[in-house]
Short mmCIF file of C-alpha atoms in Angstrom, two decimals:
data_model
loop_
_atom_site.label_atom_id
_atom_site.label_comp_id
_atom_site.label_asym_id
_atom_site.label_seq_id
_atom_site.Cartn_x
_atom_site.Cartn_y
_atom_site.Cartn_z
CA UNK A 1 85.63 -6.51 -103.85
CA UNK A 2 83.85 -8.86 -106.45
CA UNK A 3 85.19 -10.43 -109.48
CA UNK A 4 82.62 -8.09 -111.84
CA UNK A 5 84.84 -4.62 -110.35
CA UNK A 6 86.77 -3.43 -113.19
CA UNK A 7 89.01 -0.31 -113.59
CA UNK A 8 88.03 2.90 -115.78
CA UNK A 9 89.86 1.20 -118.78
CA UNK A 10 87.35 -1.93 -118.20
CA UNK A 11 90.41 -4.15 -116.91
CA UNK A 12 89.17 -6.41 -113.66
CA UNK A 13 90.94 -5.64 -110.76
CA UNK A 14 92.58 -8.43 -108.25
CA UNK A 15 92.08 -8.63 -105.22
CA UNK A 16 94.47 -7.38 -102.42
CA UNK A 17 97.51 -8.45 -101.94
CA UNK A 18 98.83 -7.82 -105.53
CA UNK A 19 102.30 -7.50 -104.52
CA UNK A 20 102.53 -10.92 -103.40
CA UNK A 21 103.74 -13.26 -105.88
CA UNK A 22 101.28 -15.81 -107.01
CA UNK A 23 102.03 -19.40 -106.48
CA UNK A 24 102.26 -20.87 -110.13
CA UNK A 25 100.35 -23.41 -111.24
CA UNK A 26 101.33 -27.15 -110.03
CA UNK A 27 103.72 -25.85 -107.50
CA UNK A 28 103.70 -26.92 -103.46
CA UNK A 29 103.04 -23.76 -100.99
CA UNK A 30 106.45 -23.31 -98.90
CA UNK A 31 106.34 -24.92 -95.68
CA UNK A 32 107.99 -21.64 -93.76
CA UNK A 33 105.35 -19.31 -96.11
CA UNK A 34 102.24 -17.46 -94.32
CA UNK A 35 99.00 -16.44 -95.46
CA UNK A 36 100.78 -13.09 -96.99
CA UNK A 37 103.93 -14.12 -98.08
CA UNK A 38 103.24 -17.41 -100.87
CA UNK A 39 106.52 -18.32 -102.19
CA UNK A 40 107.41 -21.11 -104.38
CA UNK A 41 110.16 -23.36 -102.64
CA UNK A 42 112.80 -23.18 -105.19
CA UNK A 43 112.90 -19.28 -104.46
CA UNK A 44 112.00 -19.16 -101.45
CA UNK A 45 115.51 -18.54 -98.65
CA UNK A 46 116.11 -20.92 -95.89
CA UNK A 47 116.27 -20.20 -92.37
CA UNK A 48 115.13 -17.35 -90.71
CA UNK A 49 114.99 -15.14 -93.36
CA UNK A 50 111.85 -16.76 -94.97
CA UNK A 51 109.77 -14.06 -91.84
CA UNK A 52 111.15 -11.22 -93.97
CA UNK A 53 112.97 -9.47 -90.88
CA UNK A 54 116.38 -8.56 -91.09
CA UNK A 55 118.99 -9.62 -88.63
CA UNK A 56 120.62 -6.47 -87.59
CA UNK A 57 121.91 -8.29 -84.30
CA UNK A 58 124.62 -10.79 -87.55
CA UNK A 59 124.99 -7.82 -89.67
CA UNK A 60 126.25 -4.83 -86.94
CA UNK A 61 129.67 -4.64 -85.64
CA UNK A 62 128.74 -4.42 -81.83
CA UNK A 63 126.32 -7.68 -82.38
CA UNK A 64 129.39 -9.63 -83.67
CA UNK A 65 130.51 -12.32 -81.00
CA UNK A 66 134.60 -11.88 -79.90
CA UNK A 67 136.58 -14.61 -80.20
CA UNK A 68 137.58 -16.46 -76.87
CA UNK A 69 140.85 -16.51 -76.10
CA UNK A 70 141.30 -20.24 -75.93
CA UNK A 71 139.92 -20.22 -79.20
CA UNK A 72 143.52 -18.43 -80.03
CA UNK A 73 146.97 -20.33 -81.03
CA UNK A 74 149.50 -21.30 -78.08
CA UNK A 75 146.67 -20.23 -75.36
CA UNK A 76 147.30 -21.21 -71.81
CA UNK A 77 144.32 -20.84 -68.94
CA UNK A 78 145.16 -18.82 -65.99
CA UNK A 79 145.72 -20.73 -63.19
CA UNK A 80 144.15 -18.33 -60.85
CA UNK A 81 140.75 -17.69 -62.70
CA UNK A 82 139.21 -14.16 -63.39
CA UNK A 83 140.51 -12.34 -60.35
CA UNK A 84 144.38 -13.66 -60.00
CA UNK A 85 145.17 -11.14 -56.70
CA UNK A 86 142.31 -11.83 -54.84
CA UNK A 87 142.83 -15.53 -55.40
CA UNK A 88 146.64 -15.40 -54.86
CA UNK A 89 145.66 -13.47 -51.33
CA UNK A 90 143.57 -16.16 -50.68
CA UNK A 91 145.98 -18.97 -51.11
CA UNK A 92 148.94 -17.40 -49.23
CA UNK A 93 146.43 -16.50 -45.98
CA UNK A 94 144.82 -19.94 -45.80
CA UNK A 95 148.41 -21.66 -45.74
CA UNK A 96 149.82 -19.17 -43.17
CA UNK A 97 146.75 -17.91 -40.82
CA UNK A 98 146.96 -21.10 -38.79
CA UNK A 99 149.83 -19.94 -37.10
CA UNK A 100 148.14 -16.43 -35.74
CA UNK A 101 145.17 -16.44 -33.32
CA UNK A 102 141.64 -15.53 -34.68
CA UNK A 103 142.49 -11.74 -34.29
CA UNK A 104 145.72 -11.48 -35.70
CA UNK A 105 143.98 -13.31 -38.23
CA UNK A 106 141.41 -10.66 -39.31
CA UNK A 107 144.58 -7.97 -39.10
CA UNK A 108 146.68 -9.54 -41.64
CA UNK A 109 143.36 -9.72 -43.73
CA UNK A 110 142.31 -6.41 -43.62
CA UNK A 111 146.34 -5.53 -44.34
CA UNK A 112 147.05 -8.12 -47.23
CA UNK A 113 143.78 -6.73 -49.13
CA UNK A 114 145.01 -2.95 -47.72
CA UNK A 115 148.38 -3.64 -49.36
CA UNK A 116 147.44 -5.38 -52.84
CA UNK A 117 144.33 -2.68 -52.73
CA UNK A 118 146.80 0.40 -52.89
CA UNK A 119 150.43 -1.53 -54.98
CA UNK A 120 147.18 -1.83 -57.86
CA UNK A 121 145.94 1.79 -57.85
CA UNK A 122 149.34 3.03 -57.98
CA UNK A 123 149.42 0.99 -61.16
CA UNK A 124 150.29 -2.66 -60.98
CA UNK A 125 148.61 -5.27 -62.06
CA UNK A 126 146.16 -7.18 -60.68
CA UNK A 127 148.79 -10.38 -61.12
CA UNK A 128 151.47 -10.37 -58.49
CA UNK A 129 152.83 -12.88 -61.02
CA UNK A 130 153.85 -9.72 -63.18
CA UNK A 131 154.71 -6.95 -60.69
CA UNK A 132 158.00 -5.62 -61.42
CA UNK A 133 160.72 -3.08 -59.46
CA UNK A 134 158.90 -0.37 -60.51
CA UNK A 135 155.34 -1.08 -58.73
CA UNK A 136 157.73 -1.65 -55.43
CA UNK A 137 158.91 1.67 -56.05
CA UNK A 138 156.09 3.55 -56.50
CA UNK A 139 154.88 1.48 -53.48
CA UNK A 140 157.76 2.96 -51.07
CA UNK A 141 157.06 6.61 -52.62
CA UNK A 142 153.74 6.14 -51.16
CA UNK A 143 154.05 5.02 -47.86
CA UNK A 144 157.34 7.02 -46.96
CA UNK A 145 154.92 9.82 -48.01
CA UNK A 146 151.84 9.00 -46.00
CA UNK A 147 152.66 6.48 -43.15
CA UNK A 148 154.38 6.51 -40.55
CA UNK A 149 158.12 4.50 -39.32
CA UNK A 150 156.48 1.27 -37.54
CA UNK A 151 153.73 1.53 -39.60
CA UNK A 152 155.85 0.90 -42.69
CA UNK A 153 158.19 -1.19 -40.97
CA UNK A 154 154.91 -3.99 -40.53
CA UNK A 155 153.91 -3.44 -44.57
CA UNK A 156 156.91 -4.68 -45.28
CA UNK A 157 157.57 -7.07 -43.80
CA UNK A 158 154.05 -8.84 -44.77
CA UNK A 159 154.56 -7.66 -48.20
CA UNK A 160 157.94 -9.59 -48.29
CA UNK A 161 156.48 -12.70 -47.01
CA UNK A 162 153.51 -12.23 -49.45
CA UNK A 163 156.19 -11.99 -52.48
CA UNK A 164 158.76 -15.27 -51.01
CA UNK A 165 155.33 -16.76 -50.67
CA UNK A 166 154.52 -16.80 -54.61
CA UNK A 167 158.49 -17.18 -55.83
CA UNK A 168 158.71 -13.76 -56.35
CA UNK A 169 162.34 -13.04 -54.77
CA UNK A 170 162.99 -9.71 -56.75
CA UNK A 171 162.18 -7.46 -53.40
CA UNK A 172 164.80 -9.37 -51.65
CA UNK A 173 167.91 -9.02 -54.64
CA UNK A 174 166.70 -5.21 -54.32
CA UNK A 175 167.50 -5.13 -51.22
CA UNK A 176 170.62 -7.13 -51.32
CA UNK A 177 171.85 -4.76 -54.23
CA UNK A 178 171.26 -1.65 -52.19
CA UNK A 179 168.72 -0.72 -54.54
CA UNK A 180 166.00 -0.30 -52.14
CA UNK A 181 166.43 0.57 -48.27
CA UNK A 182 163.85 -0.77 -45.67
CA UNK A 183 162.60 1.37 -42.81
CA UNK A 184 163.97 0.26 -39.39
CA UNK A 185 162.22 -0.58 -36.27
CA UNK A 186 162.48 2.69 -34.09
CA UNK A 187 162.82 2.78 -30.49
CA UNK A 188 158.96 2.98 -29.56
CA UNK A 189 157.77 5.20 -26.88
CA UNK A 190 156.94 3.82 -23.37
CA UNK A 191 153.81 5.07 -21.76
CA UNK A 192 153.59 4.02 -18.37
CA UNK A 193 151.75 5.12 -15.26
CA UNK A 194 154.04 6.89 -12.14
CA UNK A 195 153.43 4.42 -8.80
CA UNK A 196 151.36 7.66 -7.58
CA UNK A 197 148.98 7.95 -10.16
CA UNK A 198 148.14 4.13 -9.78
CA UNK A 199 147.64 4.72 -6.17
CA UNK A 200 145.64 8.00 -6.79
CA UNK A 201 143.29 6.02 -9.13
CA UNK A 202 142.86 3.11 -6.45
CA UNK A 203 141.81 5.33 -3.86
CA UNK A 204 139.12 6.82 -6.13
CA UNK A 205 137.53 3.75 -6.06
CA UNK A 206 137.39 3.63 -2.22
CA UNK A 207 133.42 5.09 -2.93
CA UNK A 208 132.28 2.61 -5.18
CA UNK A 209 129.55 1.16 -4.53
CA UNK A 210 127.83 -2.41 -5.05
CA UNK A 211 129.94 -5.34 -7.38
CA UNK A 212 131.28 -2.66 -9.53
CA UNK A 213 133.43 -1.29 -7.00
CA UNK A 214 134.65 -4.48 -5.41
CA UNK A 215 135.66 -5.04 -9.35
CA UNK A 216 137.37 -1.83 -9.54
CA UNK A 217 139.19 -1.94 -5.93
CA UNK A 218 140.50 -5.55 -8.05
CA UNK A 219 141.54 -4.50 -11.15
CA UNK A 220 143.35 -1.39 -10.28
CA UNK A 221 145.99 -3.78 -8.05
CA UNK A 222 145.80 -6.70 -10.03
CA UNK A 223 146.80 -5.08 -13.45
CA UNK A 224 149.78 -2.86 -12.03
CA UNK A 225 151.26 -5.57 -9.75
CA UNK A 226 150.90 -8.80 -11.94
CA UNK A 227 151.86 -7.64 -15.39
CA UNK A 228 149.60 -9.67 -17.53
CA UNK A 229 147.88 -8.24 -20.05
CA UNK A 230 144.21 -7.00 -20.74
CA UNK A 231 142.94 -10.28 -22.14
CA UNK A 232 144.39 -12.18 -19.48
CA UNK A 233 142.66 -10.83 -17.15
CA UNK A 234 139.49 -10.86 -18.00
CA UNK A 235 139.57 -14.42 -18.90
CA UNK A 236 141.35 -15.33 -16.05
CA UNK A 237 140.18 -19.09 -14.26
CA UNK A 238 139.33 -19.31 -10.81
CA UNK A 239 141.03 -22.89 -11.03
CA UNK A 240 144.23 -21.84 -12.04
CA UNK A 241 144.54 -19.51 -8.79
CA UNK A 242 146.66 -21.09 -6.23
CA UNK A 243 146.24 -19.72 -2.86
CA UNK A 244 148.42 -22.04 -0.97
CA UNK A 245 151.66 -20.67 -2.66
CA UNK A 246 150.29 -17.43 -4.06
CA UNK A 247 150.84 -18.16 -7.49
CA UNK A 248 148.57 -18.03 -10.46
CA UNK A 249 148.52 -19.42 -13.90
CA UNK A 250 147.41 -17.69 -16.71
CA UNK A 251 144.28 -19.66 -18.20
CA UNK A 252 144.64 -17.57 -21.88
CA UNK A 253 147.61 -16.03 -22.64
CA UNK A 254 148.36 -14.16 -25.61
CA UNK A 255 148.72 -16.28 -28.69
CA UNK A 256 146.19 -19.14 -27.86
CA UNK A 257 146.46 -22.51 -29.44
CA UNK A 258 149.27 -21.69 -31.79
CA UNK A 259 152.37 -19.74 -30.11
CA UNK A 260 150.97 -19.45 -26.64
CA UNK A 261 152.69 -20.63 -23.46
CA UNK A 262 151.07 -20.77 -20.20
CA UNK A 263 152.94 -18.95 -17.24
CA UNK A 264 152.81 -18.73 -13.66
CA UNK A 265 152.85 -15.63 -12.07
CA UNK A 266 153.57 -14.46 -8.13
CA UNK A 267 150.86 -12.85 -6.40
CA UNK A 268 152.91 -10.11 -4.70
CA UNK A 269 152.38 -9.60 -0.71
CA UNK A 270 151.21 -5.97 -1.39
CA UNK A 271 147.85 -7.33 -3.16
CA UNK A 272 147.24 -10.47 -1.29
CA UNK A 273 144.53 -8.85 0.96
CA UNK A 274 142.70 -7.29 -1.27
CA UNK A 275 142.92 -10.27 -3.41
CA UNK A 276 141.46 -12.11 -1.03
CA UNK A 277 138.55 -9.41 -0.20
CA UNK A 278 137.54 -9.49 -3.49
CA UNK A 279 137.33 -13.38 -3.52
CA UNK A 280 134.87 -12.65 -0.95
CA UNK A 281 132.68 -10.16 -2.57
CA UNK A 282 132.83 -12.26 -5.92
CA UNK A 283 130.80 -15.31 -3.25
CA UNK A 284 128.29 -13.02 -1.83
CA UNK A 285 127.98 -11.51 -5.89
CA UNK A 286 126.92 -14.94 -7.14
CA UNK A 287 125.47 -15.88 -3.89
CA UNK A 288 122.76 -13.12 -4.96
CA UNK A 289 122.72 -13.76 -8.23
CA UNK A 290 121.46 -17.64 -7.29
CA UNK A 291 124.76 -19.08 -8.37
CA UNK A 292 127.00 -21.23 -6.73
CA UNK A 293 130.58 -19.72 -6.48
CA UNK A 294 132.22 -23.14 -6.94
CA UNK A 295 130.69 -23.54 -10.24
CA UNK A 296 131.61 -20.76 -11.93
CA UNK A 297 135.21 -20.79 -13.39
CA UNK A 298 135.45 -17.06 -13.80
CA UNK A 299 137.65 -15.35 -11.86
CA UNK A 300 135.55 -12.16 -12.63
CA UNK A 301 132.22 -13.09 -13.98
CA UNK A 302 129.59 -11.85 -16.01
CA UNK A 303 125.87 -12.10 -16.01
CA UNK A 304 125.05 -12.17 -19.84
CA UNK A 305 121.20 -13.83 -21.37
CA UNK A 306 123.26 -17.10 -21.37
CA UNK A 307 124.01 -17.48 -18.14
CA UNK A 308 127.41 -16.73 -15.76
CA UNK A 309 130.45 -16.49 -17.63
CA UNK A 310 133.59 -14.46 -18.51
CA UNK A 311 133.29 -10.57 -19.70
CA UNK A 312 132.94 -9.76 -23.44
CA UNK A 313 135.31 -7.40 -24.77
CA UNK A 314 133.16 -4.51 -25.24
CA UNK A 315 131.28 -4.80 -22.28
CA UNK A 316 135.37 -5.04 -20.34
CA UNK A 317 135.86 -1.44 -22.42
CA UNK A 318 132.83 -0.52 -20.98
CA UNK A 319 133.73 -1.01 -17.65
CA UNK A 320 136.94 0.59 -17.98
CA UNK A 321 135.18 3.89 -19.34
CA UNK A 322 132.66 4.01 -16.59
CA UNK A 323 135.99 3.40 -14.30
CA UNK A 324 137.77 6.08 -16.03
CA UNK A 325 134.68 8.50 -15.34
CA UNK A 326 134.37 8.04 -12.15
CA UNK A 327 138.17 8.33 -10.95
CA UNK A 328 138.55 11.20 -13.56
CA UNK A 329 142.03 10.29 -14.72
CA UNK A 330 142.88 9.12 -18.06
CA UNK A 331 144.43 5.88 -18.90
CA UNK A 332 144.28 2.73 -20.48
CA UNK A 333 144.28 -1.52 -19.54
CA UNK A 334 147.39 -1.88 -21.72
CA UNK A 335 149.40 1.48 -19.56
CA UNK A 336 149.02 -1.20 -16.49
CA UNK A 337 151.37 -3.72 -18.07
CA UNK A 338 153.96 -1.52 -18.69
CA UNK A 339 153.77 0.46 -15.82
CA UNK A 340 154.20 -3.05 -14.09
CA UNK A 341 157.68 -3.73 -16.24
CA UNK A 342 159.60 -0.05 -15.05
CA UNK A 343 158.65 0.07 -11.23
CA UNK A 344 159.66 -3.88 -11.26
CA UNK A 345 163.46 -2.47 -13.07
CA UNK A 346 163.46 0.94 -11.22
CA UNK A 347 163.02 -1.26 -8.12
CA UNK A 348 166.22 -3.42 -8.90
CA UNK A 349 164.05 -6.68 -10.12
CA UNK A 350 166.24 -8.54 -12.66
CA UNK A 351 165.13 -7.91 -16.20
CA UNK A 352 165.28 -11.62 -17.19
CA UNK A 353 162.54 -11.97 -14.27
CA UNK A 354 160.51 -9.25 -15.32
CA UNK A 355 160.84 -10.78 -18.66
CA UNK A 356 159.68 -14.24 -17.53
CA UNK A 357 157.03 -12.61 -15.64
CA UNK A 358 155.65 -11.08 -18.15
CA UNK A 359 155.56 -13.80 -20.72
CA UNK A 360 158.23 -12.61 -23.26
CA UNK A 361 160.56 -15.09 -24.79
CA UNK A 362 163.37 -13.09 -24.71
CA UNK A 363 164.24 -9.67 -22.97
CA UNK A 364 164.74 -7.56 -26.18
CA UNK A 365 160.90 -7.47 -26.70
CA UNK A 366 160.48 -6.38 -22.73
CA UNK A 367 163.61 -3.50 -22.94
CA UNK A 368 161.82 -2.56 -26.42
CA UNK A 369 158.20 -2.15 -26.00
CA UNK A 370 157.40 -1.96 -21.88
CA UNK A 371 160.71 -0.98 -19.81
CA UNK A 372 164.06 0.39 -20.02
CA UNK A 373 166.40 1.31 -17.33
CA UNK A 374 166.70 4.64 -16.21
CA UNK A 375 169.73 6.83 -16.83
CA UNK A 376 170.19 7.90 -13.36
CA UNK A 377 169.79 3.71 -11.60
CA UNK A 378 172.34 3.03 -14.62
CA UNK A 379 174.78 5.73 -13.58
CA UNK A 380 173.98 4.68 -9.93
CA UNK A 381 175.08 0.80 -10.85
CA UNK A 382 178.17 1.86 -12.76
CA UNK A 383 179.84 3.73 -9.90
CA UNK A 384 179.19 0.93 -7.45
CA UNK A 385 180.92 -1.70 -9.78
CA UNK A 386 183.82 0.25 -10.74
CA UNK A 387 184.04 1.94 -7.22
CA UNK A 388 186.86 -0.09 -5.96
CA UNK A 389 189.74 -2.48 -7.24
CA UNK A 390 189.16 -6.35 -6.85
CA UNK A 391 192.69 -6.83 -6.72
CA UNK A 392 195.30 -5.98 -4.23
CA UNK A 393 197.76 -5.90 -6.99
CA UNK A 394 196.09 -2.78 -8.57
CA UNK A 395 197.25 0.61 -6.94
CA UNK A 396 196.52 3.76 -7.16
CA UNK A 397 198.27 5.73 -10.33
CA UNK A 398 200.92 8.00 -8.37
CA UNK A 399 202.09 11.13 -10.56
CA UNK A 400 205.45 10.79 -11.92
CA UNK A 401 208.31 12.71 -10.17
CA UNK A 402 210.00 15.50 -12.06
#
């Protein structure tokens, strides 16, 4: 447009940008102006606002910061961050795992989280700082309802020692007021092989074939007639076998570093033989494997990429299933043990032996969980000790004259 362009009433026109106000006369452009927006400085607003954009972000309710809550009066910081239970689990495992072996380790894991997990949904929270009576009860509803006796019997226990743990000792007045009642330990079910069916399953080994069956001739005497346990077995030292006296001590028993106590065990006359057989097959195994016997510590080794060692645990269960295939009867490493414990009582073997045998501190946990004495050997005892008088001064009751 040039200066000479005039409207119909003869009036020049300006050019564009007429709704801009014009920068008077002796005054300084603004230093936060542009080319479209000239404003003197004493008008012009400070800050952002000088782009001509609104901000919605300061003026709308959702934009608006929230004050932090240390920001508030008489605020304290919680001493066990964003996630109190998880770090209050945390804490109470580290300081009492050390005293449980690597598995039992992982168990009370997965059952601390199980526990908090569940006492949380049912409406506690996540603080065991503020659980109350109520979240125990609703806790007790819920397992009585779903779980069974020992089941519940272990949950609470754990959750006790989780509570003492943190100074929370209102489970225990509960329980000293009557107000709750804990499950008790039931008398658990034995399951135990007959002596026939552990002789049926030897003999069906008697076909076998190759390393495998010399194993399996082993195991199915060595389990029944030794008592130890599945674990014990299998990582069982060549060096800890005593020939000269027939005794063997176990190289890993249950419990490890921590509560575990190394035992010797007999090596009965009954398995001796084919102890000593298999001894014999394990040399002319590693012979062809281009080991030398004498090197390797296993009692019952196992070729893995790394070289000649003890079995893994899967590849053990493994074996067994192939085992259990091939015999065609069912059973299971752990039925050995306590098939071991009754024919040792139903024979007349002492039950503090059979405890001591067997590894148990005392003979509760043997009479509880692997053998019991039979009604009829009980009645059978009974009538020999109270079968005659001791004394000469006791005679027999004569009915009274009439």
């Amino acid at each position: 447009m040039s200066p000479d362009d005039s409207d119909r009433q003869g009036n020049t026109l300006k050019p564009s940008g007429g709704n801009i106000p014009t920068v008077p006369q002796g005054a300084t452009r603004h230093a936060h102006a542009t080319d479209e927006q000239d404003i003197p400085p004493d008008t012009a607003p400070s800050g952002r606002e000088t782009t001509g954009h609104r901000n919605t972000r300061k003026n709308s309710k959702r934009g608006r910061k929230k004050q932090h809550p240390r920001n508030k009066a008489n605020w304290m910081p919680n001493p066990w961050g964003r996630y109190p239970l998880a770090s209050q689990l945390k804490k109470f495992l580290e300081a009492t795992n050390e005293y449980y072996a690597p598995i039992t380790q992982l168990e009370r894991n997965r059952k601390a989280y199980r526990i908090a997990t569940k006492i949380v949904e049912l409406g506690a929270k996540p603080n065991v700082k503020e659980w109350s009576k109520q979240d125990i009860l609703k806790w007790k509803a819920y397992v009585d309802a779903k779980l069974d006796n020992a089941t519940r019997v272990k949950y609470w226990r754990f959750l006790r020692e989780f509570l003492s743990y943190h100074d929370m000792d209102f489970l225990r007045k509960m329980i000293d007021k009557k107000e709750i009642k804990m499950p008790q330990v039931p008398p658990k079910e034995i399951k135990s092989l007959q002596e026939h069916t552990i002789w049926d399953i030897h003999q069906a080994t008697l076909d076998m074939e190759g390393w495998e069956g010399d194993l399996a001739r082993f195991v199915t005497l060595a389990y029944p007639f030794t008592g130890m346990r599945p674990s014990e077995l299998r990582t069982q030292k060549l060096s800890d076998v005593n020939l000269d006296n027939w005794t063997l001590t176990v190289s890993n028993p249950k419990g490890g570093d921590t509560y575990g106590r190394k035992r010797t065990i007999a090596i009965p006359p009954l398995i001796r033989q084919p102890f000593l057989d298999y001894l014999e097959a394990r040399r002319k195994y590693l012979l062809s494997k281009e080991c030398d016997p004498n090197s390797i510590d296993a009692l019952i080794p196992y070729k893995a990429r790394n070289g000649m060692g003890f079995y893994y645990d899967a590849k053990w269960r493994a074996f067994k299933r192939a085992l259990q295939k091939h015999v065609g009867i069912p059973f299971r490493w752990k039925d050995y043990r306590s098939s071991f414990c009754q024919i040792a009582i139903d024979k007349g073997m002492d039950a503090k032996a059979v405890s001591k045998m067997m590894g148990h501190s005392t003979t509760m946990t043997t009479e509880l969980f692997y053998g019991r004495i039979k009604d009829s050997p009980a009645i059978a005892e009974m009538n020999r000790v109270f079968s005659e008088p001791k004394s000469g001064n006791q005679q027999k009751s004569q009915p009274a004259e009439k």
